[in-house]
XYZ file of C-alpha atoms in Angstrom:
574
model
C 114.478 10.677 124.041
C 118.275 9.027 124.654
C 119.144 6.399 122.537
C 121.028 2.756 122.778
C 122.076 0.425 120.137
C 121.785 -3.085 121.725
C 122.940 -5.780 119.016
C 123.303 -2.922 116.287
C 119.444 -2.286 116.954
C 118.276 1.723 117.547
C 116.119 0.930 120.672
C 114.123 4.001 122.783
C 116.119 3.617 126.433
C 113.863 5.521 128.802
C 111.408 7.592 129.809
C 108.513 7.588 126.673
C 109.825 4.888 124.753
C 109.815 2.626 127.797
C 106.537 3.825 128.579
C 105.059 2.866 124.904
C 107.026 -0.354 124.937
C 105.142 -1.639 127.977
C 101.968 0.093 127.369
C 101.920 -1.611 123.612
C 103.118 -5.313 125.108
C 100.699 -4.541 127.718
C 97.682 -4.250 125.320
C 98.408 -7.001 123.456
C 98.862 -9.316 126.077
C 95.166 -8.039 127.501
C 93.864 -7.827 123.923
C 94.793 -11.653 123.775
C 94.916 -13.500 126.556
C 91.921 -11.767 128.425
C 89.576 -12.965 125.335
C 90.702 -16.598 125.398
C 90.615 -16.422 129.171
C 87.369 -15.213 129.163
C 85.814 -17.264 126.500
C 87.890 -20.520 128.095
C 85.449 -19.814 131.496
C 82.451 -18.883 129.494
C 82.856 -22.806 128.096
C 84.174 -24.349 131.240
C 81.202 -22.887 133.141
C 78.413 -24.116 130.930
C 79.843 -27.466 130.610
C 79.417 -27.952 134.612
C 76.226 -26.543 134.576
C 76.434 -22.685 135.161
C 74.941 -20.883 132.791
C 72.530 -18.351 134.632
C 70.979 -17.025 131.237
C 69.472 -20.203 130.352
C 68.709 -21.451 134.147
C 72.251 -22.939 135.127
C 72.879 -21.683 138.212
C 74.364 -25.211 139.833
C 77.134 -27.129 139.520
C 76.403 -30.839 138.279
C 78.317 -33.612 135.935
C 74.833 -34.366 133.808
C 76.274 -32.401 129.984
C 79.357 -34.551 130.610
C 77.140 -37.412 130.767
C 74.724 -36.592 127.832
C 78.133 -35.794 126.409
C 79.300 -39.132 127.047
C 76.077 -41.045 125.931
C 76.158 -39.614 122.117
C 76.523 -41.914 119.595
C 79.239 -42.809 117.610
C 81.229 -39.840 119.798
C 84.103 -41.783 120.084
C 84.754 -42.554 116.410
C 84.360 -38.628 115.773
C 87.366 -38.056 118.014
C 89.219 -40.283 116.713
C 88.479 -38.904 113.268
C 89.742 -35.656 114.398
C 92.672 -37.461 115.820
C 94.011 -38.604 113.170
C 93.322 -35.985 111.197
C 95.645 -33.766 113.006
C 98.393 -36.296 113.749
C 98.433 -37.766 109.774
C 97.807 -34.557 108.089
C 100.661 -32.520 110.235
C 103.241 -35.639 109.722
C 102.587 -36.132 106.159
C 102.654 -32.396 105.875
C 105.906 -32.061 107.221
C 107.471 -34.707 106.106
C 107.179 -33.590 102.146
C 108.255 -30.221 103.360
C 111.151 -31.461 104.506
C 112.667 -34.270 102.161
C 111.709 -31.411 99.138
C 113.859 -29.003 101.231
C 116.507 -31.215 101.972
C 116.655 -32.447 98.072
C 116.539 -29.635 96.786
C 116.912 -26.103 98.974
C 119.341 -23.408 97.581
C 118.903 -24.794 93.644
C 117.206 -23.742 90.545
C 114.325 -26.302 90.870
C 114.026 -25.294 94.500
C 112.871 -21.555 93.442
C 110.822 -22.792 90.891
C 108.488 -24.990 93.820
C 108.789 -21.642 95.855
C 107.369 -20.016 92.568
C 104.590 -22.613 92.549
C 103.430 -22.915 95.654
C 103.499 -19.581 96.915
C 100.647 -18.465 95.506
C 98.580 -21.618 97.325
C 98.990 -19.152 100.547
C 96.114 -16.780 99.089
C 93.898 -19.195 98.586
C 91.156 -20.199 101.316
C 90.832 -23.604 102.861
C 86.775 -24.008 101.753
C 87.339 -22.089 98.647
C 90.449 -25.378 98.077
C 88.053 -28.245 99.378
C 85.189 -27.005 97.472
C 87.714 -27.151 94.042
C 89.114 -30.756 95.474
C 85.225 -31.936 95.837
C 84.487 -30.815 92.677
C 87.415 -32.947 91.097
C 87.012 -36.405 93.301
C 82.984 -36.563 93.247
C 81.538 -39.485 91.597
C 80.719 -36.781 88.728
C 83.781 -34.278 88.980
C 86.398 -33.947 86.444
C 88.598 -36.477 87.412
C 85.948 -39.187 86.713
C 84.796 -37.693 83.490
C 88.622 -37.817 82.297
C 88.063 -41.317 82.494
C 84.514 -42.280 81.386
C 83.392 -43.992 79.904
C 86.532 -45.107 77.629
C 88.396 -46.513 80.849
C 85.305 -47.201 83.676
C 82.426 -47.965 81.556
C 80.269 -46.001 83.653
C 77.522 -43.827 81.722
C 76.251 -42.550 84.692
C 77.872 -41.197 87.912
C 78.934 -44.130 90.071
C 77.492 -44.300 93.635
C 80.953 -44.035 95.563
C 80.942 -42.019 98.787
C 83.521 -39.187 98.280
C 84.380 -37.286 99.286
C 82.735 -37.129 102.919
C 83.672 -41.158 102.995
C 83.789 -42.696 106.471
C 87.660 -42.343 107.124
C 87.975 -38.704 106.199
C 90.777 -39.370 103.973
C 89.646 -37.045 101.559
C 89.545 -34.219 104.470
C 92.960 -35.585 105.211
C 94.027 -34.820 101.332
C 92.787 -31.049 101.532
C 94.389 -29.900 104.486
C 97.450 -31.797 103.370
C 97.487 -29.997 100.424
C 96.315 -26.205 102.042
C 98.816 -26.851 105.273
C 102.129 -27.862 102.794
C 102.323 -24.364 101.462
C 102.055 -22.678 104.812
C 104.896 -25.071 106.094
C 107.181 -25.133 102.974
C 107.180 -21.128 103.178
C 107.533 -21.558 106.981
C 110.717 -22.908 105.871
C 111.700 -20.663 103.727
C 111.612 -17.999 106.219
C 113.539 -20.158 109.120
C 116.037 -21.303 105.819
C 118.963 -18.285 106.321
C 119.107 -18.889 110.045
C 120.604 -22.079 109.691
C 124.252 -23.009 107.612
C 122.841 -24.750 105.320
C 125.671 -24.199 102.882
C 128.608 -25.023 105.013
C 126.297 -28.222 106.506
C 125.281 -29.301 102.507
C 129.262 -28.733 101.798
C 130.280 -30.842 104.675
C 128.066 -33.529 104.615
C 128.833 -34.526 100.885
C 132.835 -34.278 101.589
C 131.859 -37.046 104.002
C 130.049 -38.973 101.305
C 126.367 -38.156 102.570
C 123.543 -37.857 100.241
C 121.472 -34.224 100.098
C 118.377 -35.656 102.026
C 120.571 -38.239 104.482
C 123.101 -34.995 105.173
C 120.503 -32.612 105.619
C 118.770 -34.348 108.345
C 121.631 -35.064 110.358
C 123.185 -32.061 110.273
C 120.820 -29.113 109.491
C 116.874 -30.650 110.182
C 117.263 -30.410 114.175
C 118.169 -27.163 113.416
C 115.664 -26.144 111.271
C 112.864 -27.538 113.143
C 113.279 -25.420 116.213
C 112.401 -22.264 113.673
C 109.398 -24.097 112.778
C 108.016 -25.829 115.895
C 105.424 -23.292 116.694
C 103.700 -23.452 113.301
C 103.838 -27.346 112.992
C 101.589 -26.871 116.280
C 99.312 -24.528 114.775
C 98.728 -26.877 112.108
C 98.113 -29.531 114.153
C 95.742 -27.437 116.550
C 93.763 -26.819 113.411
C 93.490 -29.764 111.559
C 92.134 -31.378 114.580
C 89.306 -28.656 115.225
C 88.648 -27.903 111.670
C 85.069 -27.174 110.992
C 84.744 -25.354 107.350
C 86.879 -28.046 105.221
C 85.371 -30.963 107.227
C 82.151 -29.538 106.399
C 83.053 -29.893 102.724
C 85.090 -32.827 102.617
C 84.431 -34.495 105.743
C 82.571 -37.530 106.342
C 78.763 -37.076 107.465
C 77.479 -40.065 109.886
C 79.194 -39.733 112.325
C 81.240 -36.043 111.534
C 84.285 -35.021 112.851
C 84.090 -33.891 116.534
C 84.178 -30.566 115.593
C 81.141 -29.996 113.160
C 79.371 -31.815 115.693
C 79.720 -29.434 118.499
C 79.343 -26.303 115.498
C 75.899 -28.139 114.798
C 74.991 -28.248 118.498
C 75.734 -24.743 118.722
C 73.804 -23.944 115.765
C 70.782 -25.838 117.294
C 67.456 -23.932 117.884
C 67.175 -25.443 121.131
C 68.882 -23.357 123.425
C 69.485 -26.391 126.111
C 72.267 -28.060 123.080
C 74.464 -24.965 124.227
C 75.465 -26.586 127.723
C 76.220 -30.204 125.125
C 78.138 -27.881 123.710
C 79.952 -26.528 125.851
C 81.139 -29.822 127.040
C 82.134 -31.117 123.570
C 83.929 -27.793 123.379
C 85.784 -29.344 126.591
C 86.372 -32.942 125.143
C 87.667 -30.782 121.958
C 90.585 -28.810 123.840
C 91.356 -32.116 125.391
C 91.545 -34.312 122.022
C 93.763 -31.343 121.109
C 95.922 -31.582 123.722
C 95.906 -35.217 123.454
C 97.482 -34.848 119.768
C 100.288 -32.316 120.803
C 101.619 -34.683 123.867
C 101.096 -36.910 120.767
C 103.118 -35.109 118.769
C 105.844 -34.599 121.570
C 106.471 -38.380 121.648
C 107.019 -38.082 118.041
C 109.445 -35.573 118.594
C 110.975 -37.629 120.666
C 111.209 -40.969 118.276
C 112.217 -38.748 115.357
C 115.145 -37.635 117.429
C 116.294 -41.230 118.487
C 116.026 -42.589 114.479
C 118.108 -39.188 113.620
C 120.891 -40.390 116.334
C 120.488 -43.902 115.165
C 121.229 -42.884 111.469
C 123.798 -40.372 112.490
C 126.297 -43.254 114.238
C 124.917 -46.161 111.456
C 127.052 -45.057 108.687
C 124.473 -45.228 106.162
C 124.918 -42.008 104.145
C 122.237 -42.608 101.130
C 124.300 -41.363 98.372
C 121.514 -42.222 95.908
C 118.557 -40.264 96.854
C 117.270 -39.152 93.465
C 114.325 -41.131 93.386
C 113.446 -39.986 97.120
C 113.931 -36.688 96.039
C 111.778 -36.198 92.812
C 109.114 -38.393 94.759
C 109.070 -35.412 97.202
C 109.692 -32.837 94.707
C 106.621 -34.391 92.430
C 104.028 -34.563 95.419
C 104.766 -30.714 96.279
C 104.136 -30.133 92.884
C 101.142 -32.656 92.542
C 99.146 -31.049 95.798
C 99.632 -27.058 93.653
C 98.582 -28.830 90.805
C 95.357 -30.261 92.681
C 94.676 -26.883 93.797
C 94.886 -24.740 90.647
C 92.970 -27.853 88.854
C 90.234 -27.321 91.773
C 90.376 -23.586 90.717
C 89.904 -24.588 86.928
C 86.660 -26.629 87.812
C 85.191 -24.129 90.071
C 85.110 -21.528 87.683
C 83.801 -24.212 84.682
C 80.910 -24.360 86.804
C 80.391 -21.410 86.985
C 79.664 -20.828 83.862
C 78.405 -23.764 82.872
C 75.058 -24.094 81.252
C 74.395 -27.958 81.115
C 76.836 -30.063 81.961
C 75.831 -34.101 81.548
C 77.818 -36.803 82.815
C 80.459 -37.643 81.415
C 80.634 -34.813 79.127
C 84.297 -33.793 80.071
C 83.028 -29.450 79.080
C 79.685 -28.383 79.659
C 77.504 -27.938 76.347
C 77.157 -24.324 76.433
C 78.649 -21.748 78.687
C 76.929 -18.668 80.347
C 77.238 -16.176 82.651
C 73.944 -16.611 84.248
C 75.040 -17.766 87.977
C 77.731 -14.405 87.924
C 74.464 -12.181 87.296
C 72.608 -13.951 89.812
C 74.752 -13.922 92.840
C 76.419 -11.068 92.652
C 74.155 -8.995 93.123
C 73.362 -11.077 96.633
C 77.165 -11.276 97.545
C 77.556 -7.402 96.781
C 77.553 -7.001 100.991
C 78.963 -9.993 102.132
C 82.170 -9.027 99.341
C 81.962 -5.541 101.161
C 82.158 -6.688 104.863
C 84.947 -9.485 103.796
C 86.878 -6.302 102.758
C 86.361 -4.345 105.649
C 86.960 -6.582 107.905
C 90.108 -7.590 106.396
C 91.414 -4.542 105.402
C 90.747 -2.736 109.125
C 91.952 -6.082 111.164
C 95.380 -6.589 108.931
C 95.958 -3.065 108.954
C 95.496 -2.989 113.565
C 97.473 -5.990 113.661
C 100.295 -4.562 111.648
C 100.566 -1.313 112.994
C 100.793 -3.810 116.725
C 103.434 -5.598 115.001
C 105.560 -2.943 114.152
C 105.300 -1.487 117.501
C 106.065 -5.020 119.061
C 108.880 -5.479 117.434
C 110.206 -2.211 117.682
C 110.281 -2.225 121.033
C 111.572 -5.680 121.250
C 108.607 -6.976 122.896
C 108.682 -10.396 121.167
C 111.938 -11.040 120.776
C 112.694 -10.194 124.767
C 109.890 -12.178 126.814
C 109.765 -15.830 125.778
C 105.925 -15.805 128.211
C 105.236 -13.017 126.130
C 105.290 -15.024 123.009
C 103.654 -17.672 124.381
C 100.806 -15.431 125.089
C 100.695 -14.148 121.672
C 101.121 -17.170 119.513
C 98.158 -18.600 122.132
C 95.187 -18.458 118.810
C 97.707 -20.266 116.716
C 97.428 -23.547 118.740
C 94.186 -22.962 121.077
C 91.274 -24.354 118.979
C 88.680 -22.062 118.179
C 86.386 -23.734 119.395
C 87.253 -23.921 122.938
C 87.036 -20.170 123.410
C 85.080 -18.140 120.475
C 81.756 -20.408 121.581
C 82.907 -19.321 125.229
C 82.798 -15.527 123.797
C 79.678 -16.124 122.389
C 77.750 -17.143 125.266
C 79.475 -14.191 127.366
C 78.882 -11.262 124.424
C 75.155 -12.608 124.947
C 75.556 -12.871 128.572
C 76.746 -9.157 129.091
C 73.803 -7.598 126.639
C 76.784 -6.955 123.381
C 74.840 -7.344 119.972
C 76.479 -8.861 116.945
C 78.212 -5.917 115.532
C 81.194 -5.134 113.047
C 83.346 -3.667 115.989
C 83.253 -6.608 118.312
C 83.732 -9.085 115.178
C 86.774 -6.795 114.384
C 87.935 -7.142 117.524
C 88.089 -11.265 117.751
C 89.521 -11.213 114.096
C 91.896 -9.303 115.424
C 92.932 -12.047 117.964
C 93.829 -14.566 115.112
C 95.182 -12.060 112.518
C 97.847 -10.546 114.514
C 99.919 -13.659 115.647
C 99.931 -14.471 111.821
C 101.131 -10.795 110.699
C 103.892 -11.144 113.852
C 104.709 -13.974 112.696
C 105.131 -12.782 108.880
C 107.180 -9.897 110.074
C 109.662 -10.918 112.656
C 111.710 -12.832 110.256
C 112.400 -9.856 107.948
C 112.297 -7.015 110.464
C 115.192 -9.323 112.608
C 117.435 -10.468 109.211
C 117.555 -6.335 107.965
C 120.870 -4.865 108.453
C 121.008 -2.970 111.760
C 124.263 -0.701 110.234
C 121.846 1.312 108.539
C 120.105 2.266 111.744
C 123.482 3.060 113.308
C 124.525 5.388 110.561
C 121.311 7.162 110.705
C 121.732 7.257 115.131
C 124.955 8.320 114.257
C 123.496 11.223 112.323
C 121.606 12.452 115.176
C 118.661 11.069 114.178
C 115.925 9.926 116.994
C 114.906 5.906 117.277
C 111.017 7.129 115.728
C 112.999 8.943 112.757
C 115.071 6.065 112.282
C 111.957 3.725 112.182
C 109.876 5.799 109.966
C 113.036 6.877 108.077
C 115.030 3.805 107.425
C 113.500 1.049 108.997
C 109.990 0.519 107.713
C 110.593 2.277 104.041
C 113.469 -0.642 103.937
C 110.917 -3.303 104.625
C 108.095 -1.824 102.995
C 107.378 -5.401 100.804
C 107.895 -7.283 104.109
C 105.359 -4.865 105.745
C 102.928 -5.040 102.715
C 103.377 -8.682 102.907
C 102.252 -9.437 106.326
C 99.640 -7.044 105.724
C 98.314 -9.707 103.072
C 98.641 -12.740 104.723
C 96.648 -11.182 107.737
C 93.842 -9.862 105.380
C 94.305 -13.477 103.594
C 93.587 -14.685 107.389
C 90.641 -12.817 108.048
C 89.034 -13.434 104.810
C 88.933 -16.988 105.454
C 87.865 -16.979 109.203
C 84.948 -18.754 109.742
C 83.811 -20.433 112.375
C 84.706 -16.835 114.930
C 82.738 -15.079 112.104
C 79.605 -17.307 112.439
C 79.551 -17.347 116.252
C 80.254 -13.921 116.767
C 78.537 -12.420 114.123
C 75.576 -14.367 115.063
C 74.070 -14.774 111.312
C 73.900 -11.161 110.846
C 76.825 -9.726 109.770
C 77.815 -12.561 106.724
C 81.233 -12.786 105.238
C 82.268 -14.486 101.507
C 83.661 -17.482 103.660
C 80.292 -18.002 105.907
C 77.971 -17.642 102.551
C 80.127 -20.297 100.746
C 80.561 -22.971 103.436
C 76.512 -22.573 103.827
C 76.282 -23.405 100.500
C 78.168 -26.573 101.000
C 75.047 -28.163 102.050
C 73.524 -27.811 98.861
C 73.431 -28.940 95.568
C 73.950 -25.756 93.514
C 77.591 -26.169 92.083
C 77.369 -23.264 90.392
C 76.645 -20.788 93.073
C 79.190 -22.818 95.110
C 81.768 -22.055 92.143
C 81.517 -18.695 92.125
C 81.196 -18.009 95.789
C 84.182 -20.043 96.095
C 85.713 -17.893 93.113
C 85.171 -14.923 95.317
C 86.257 -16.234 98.240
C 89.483 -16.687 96.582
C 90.000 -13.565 94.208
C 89.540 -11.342 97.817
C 92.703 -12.651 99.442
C 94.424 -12.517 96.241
C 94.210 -8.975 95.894
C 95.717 -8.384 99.062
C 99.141 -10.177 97.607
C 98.865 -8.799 94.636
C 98.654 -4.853 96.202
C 101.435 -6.419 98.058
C 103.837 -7.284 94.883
C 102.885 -4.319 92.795
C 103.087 -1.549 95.057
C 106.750 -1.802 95.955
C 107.627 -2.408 92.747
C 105.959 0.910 91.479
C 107.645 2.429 94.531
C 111.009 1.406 93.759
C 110.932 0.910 90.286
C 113.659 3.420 89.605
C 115.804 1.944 93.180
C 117.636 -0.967 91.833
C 119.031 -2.131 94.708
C 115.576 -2.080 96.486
C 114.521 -4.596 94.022
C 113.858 -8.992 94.085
């Protein structure tokens, strides 16, 4: 096989590696977009009418109507509206004043230190700690009662699930911020932020005032495509609005879930068509979004020609710094409670501990979550593991980085709701005879979990330093020796890393593993957000314990084994 360096990079030039390079951008484009093509025209369909399995065999406008004619549908849209809209802004906007107060110091690691560890956590397994601290009779209230509220008993307040789902808005906001902030991080050494910072102050400009004039337009174009996926989420989310959500009416999405759960078979073409409304409220909040874009940018060139320079920004700063720090703290608290109960025994209000502690729910539900823990892992384990070895073979042969439609393609899951094409998948898996089985749910988990493991990798893979691959060209060494060689042993933690936050990913799909696993192939996520119904807190604590301690020990196999590897490499260390 000849060999090329474009841009310092040890790329195959013809014949095989050519071959492999289209035949693995080939596969992934038809592993991707032939799913969410499919399972977009196994909604559309239904939603007009056609739907030959269940009589459908005509064309009509009658599910639209029905669709239309449900009550209260139009406040559930908008609850999903501004979901996404206030949850992605607010989001982004402590992301970025903590980042622009404080990137490249001391305190700046430390938040990176704090929050990083939020990324192994679930979504349900958070709003499920968060509900257990905000309930009339969580921990927050008992901190507080009866010294400062007089109340002896729980009061009767509706949260969370209260009517404006600003409790649902507080849990994604606090999930989402750790995803952006270490978004940021990643898109952080592609941008001068050190000549900019340097700059900027000689000219008199505060750290937050400088930063977004000079180095936030910058910044944001590393960042735009996650910012989308999590505003494509937070307005389709169905596990955390479960949990947190208000009830009468819910969110769009657990609406259309709960018509898809329904017994009768005839809710699937009402379905269908709220599946449609869904992709369009989505769409509705990224055009949205765009005209956001586009304000943000005027009020940037506004304040870059005013001459304000906000040269005091400290208490701007530590407001941000102490709300990045306040949404980790809400989650480890969360964490705290969950596991009090347990192994609680009784627990009165407003006892602040519970009288006695036992182990009692552990013994219990283990034994009942011993197969759900064991398909979580396999599922996990196998889908992280296919979407890596994609990834690497992606990016080796420059299949992201060269094809901008190609990306698009691939980053499609991130910002299609799930909604509008898993239910879609359903109904065709059923259609064409395919039983709910561990293959074909390994194969749709496989859709979401590799744009996330891309996405982990390309960073590092792109930022390594390409001389080492032309020493080792120069050596006589083939491109596949130099990327089994020196490429991939030099980004083994990188590797490992992805590796987790794709297992982290499929551990905490839900909704794809409820559709098309049917109810018979259960996962740790699908057994805890069933419980959410309930009034069980301490099955709900430690299923939501589990939940967590599964994605964790993907991370953690991702810090220890490199150090054990390089443990005697110093220069291989961080």
């Amino acid at each position: 096989m000849e060999r090329q360096t474009e841009g310092n990079h040890i790329r195959p030039q013809a014949g095989g590696g050519m071959r492999l390079r289209f035949s693995v951008s080939g596969l992934v484009l038809a592993m991707i977009g032939l799913p969410i093509l499919a399972g977009l025209a196994g909604t559309i369909g239904p939603a007009f009418g056609l739907l030959p399995a269940l009589g459908g065999d005509h064309l009509t406008l009658e599910h639209l109507t029905d669709l239309a004619a449900e009550p209260h549908l139009l406040r559930s849209s908008l609850i999903s509206f501004a979901t996404a809209i206030l949850t992605t802004s607010v989001s982004l906007v402590l992301v970025m004043l903590c980042t622009a107060g404080y990137a490249g110091t001391r305190m700046f690691s430390r938040i990176q230190h704090l929050v990083s560890p939020l990324l192994a956590i679930p979504h349900a397994a958070a709003a499920f700690g968060l509900a257990f601290l905000v309930a009339p009779s969580g921990l927050a209230m008992r901190l507080v009662s009866p010294g400062l509220t007089g109340y002896g008993s729980p009061p009767d307040w509706l949260v969370p699930q209260d009517p404006l789902g600003l409790t649902m808005m507080a849990g994604l906001i606090v999930k989402e911020m750790p995803f952006l902030f270490l978004v940021t991080l990643a898109a952080l050494p592609q941008v001068p932020l050190i000549q900019a910072r340097q700059l900027s102050a000689s000219l008199g400009y505060g750290r937050i005032c400088g930063f977004l004039i000079s180095v936030w337009p910058l910044l944001y174009r590393q960042i735009r495509l996650p910012v989308f996926a999590v505003l494509a989420y937070a307005s389709s989310v169905v596990d955390v609005a479960m949990i947190l959500g208000p009830a009468l009416p819910a969110p769009l999405a657990v609406r259309i879930a709960e018509w898809m759960a329904d017994s009768d078979l005839r809710m699937r073409f009402l379905a269908s068509a709220g599946a449609l409304l869904q992709l369009a409220l989505t769409i509705t909040a990224m055009v949205t979004w765009l005209a956001l874009e586009q304000v943000g940018s005027v009020l940037l060139r506004r304040m870059s020609v005013s001459g304000v320079r906000g040269a005091d920004d400290r208490l701007l700063r530590r407001s941000a710094c102490a709300a990045m720090a306040l949404a980790a703290a809400l989650v480890f608290l969360g964490l705290f409670v969950l596991f009090l109960w347990s192994i609680a025994g009784l627990w009165p209000f407003p006892a602040l501990l519970p009288d006695s502690v036992t182990l009692k729910a552990w013994m219990r539900v283990l034994p009942q979550a011993g197969d759900a823990i064991a398909t979580t892992i396999s599922l996990a384990s196998s889908s992280a593991a296919i979407a890596l070895l994609f990834s690497i073979g992606l990016l080796w042969q420059g299949g992201v980085r060269d094809s901008r439609a190609f990306s698009s393609v691939l980053y499609l899951p991130l910002i299609m709701p799930q909604l509008c094409f898993v239910f879609g998948l359903q109904i065709l898996s059923v259609s064409l005879g395919f039983d709910a089985s561990f293959p074909l749910l390994l194969f749709v988990h496989l859709i979401f979990v590799l744009p996330y493991v891309t996405l982990s990798l390309s960073q590092p893979w792109q930022a390594l330093d390409r001389r080492y691959e032309t020493l080792a060209a120069g050596l006589g060494k083939s491109p596949l020796q130099v990327l089994l060689h020196v490429r991939l042993p030099l980004l083994t933690r990188a590797c490992l890393t992805a590796f987790a936050v794709g297992f982290a990913v499929s551990a905490g799909l839900y909704l794809p593993t409820l559709l098309i696993g049917a109810g018979r192939i259960v996962t740790i996520t699908t057994e805890a957000v069933a419980l959410s119904s309930g009034g069980d807190r301490r099955a709900i604590g430690v299923y939501a314990l589990l939940q967590t301690l599964v994605p964790f020990g993907g991370f953690l196999i991702a810090s220890l084994v490199p150090h054990l590897l390089f443990r005697d490499r110093r220069a291989m260390r961080i």
